[in-house]
Amino acid sequence: MFWAMLAIAVGFLGLLVLGVLAVRVFVAADRLGRQVSEAARRVGGAAEDLERAAEGAARAGSDLRL
């Protein structure tokens, strides 16, 4: 009887540990998703800045030729 109770307790503790780890993985994945979203937003802004700078450089280059 003792071994059966010990096996049940160890099984319960194992499930508890797995639950805690699952929550930690979920929180880390959520944080990573937010960071990826922020990085994508910043890259988009940098691409827009680069496009504007390229247009200005192209305009300046075409003005030099005339």
Backbone as JSON, one array per atom type, in Angstrom:
{
  "sequence": "MFWAMLAIAVGFLGLLVLGVLAVRVFVAADRLGRQVSEAARRVGGAAEDLERAAEGAARAGSDLRL",
  "N": [[0.82, -1.2, 0.0], [1.97, 1.19, 0.74], [3.8, 1.7, -1.34], [2.12, 2.11, -3.49], [0.83, 4.48, -2.78], [3.05, 6.16, -2.69], [3.83, 6.09, -5.37], [1.63, 7.36, -6.56], [1.87, 9.91, -5.39], [4.37, 10.72, -6.38], [3.77, 10.72, -9.1], [1.83, 12.75, -9.16], [3.4, 14.95, -8.35], [5.13, 15.02, -10.51], [3.38, 15.72, -12.58], [2.7, 18.24, -11.67], [5.15, 19.6, -11.85], [5.49, 19.48, -14.63], [3.32, 21.07, -15.4], [4.07, 23.59, -14.34], [6.37, 24.06, -15.85], [5.2, 24.18, -18.38], [3.7, 26.52, -18.19], [5.77, 28.36, -17.9], [7.02, 28.09, -20.4], [4.95, 28.99, -22.06], [4.79, 31.7, -21.25], [7.34, 32.6, -21.98], [7.21, 32.19, -24.76], [5.2, 33.97, -25.43], [6.4, 36.39, -24.74], [8.53, 36.35, -26.55], [7.07, 36.49, -28.95], [6.04, 39.08, -28.73], [8.44, 40.54, -28.85], [9.32, 39.9, -31.43], [7.29, 41.04, -32.93], [7.66, 43.76, -32.3], [10.23, 44.11, -33.35], [9.72, 43.67, -36.06], [8.08, 45.85, -36.6], [9.91, 47.93, -36.19], [11.79, 47.38, -38.19], [10.21, 47.77, -40.44], [9.76, 50.54, -40.23], [12.39, 51.45, -40.53], [12.85, 50.62, -43.15], [11.08, 52.25, -44.53], [12.24, 54.74, -43.98], [14.66, 54.38, -45.34], [13.75, 54.14, -47.97], [12.75, 56.73, -48.38], [15.13, 58.18, -48.15], [16.54, 57.14, -50.3], [14.99, 58.02, -52.44], [15.4, 60.76, -52.21], [18.16, 60.87, -52.69], [18.26, 59.91, -55.28], [16.87, 61.92, -56.61], [18.58, 64.04, -56.15], [20.82, 63.14, -57.54], [19.84, 63.06, -60.17], [19.4, 65.74, -60.56], [21.98, 66.71, -60.66], [22.92, 65.8, -63.08], [21.62, 67.29, -64.99]],
  "CA": [[0.0, 0.0, 0.0], [2.86, 2.35, 0.81], [4.39, 1.94, -2.66], [1.09, 2.66, -4.36], [0.65, 5.89, -2.4], [4.26, 6.86, -3.1], [3.77, 6.21, -6.82], [0.63, 8.38, -6.85], [2.43, 11.2, -4.99], [5.42, 11.07, -7.33], [3.08, 11.06, -10.34], [1.22, 14.07, -8.99], [4.47, 15.94, -8.37], [5.6, 15.09, -11.9], [2.4, 16.52, -13.34], [2.81, 19.61, -11.18], [6.36, 20.16, -12.46], [5.2, 19.69, -16.05], [2.43, 22.22, -15.5], [4.85, 24.81, -14.1], [7.22, 24.26, -17.02], [4.34, 24.58, -19.49], [3.38, 27.94, -18.0], [6.99, 29.13, -18.2], [7.2, 28.08, -21.86], [3.93, 29.88, -22.62], [5.17, 33.08, -20.97], [8.51, 32.9, -22.82], [6.77, 32.28, -26.16], [4.45, 35.22, -25.55], [7.4, 37.47, -24.72], [9.23, 36.29, -27.84], [6.15, 37.0, -29.96], [6.02, 40.55, -28.63], [9.71, 41.07, -29.34], [9.34, 39.76, -32.89], [6.37, 42.05, -33.45], [8.33, 45.05, -32.16], [11.34, 44.15, -34.32], [9.14, 43.82, -37.4], [7.63, 47.24, -36.71], [11.09, 48.79, -36.33], [12.37, 47.13, -39.51], [9.34, 48.46, -41.39], [10.05, 51.97, -40.14], [13.71, 51.68, -41.12], [12.72, 50.46, -44.6], [10.45, 53.47, -45.03], [13.27, 55.79, -43.95], [15.61, 54.1, -46.41], [13.09, 54.49, -49.24], [12.73, 58.19, -48.49], [16.5, 58.64, -48.39], [16.91, 56.74, -51.66], [14.31, 58.93, -53.36], [16.11, 62.04, -52.16], [19.47, 60.71, -53.34], [18.02, 59.78, -56.72], [16.51, 63.25, -57.08], [19.8, 64.86, -56.15], [21.66, 62.64, -58.61], [19.28, 63.47, -61.46], [19.59, 67.18, -60.67], [23.37, 66.96, -60.99], [23.14, 65.49, -64.5], [21.04, 68.34, -65.86]],
  "C": [[0.87, 1.27, 0.0], [3.41, 2.7, -0.56], [3.37, 2.53, -3.62], [0.87, 4.15, -4.06], [1.87, 6.73, -2.82], [4.25, 7.08, -4.62], [2.76, 7.29, -7.23], [1.18, 9.77, -6.51], [3.5, 11.64, -5.97], [4.8, 11.44, -8.69], [2.45, 12.43, -10.28], [2.28, 15.16, -9.03], [5.05, 16.11, -9.77], [4.68, 15.94, -12.75], [2.47, 17.99, -12.93], [4.03, 20.3, -11.8], [6.13, 20.43, -13.94], [4.28, 20.88, -16.27], [3.17, 23.53, -15.32], [5.73, 25.1, -15.31], [6.4, 24.7, -18.23], [3.98, 26.06, -19.39], [4.59, 28.8, -18.33], [7.24, 29.19, -19.71], [6.2, 29.01, -22.52], [4.32, 31.35, -22.44], [6.36, 33.48, -21.84], [8.11, 33.05, -24.29], [5.99, 33.57, -26.39], [5.41, 36.41, -25.59], [8.15, 37.51, -26.04], [8.35, 36.83, -28.96], [6.06, 38.51, -29.93], [7.3, 41.17, -29.16], [9.8, 40.98, -30.86], [8.44, 40.8, -33.52], [7.0, 43.44, -33.39], [9.47, 45.18, -33.17], [10.81, 44.33, -35.73], [8.66, 45.26, -37.62], [8.83, 48.17, -36.93], [11.75, 48.6, -37.69], [11.53, 47.81, -40.58], [9.59, 49.96, -41.4], [11.4, 52.3, -40.76], [13.65, 51.55, -42.64], [12.07, 51.69, -45.21], [11.44, 54.63, -45.05], [14.26, 55.61, -45.08], [15.02, 54.44, -47.78], [13.08, 56.0, -49.45], [14.12, 58.74, -48.79], [16.94, 58.3, -49.81], [16.24, 57.64, -52.69], [15.01, 60.28, -53.39], [17.45, 61.97, -52.86], [19.29, 60.61, -54.85], [17.66, 61.14, -57.33], [17.75, 64.14, -57.17], [20.74, 64.43, -57.28], [21.15, 63.06, -59.97], [19.42, 64.98, -61.64], [21.03, 67.52, -61.06], [23.65, 66.74, -62.49], [22.64, 66.61, -65.4], [21.91, 69.52, -65.82]]
}
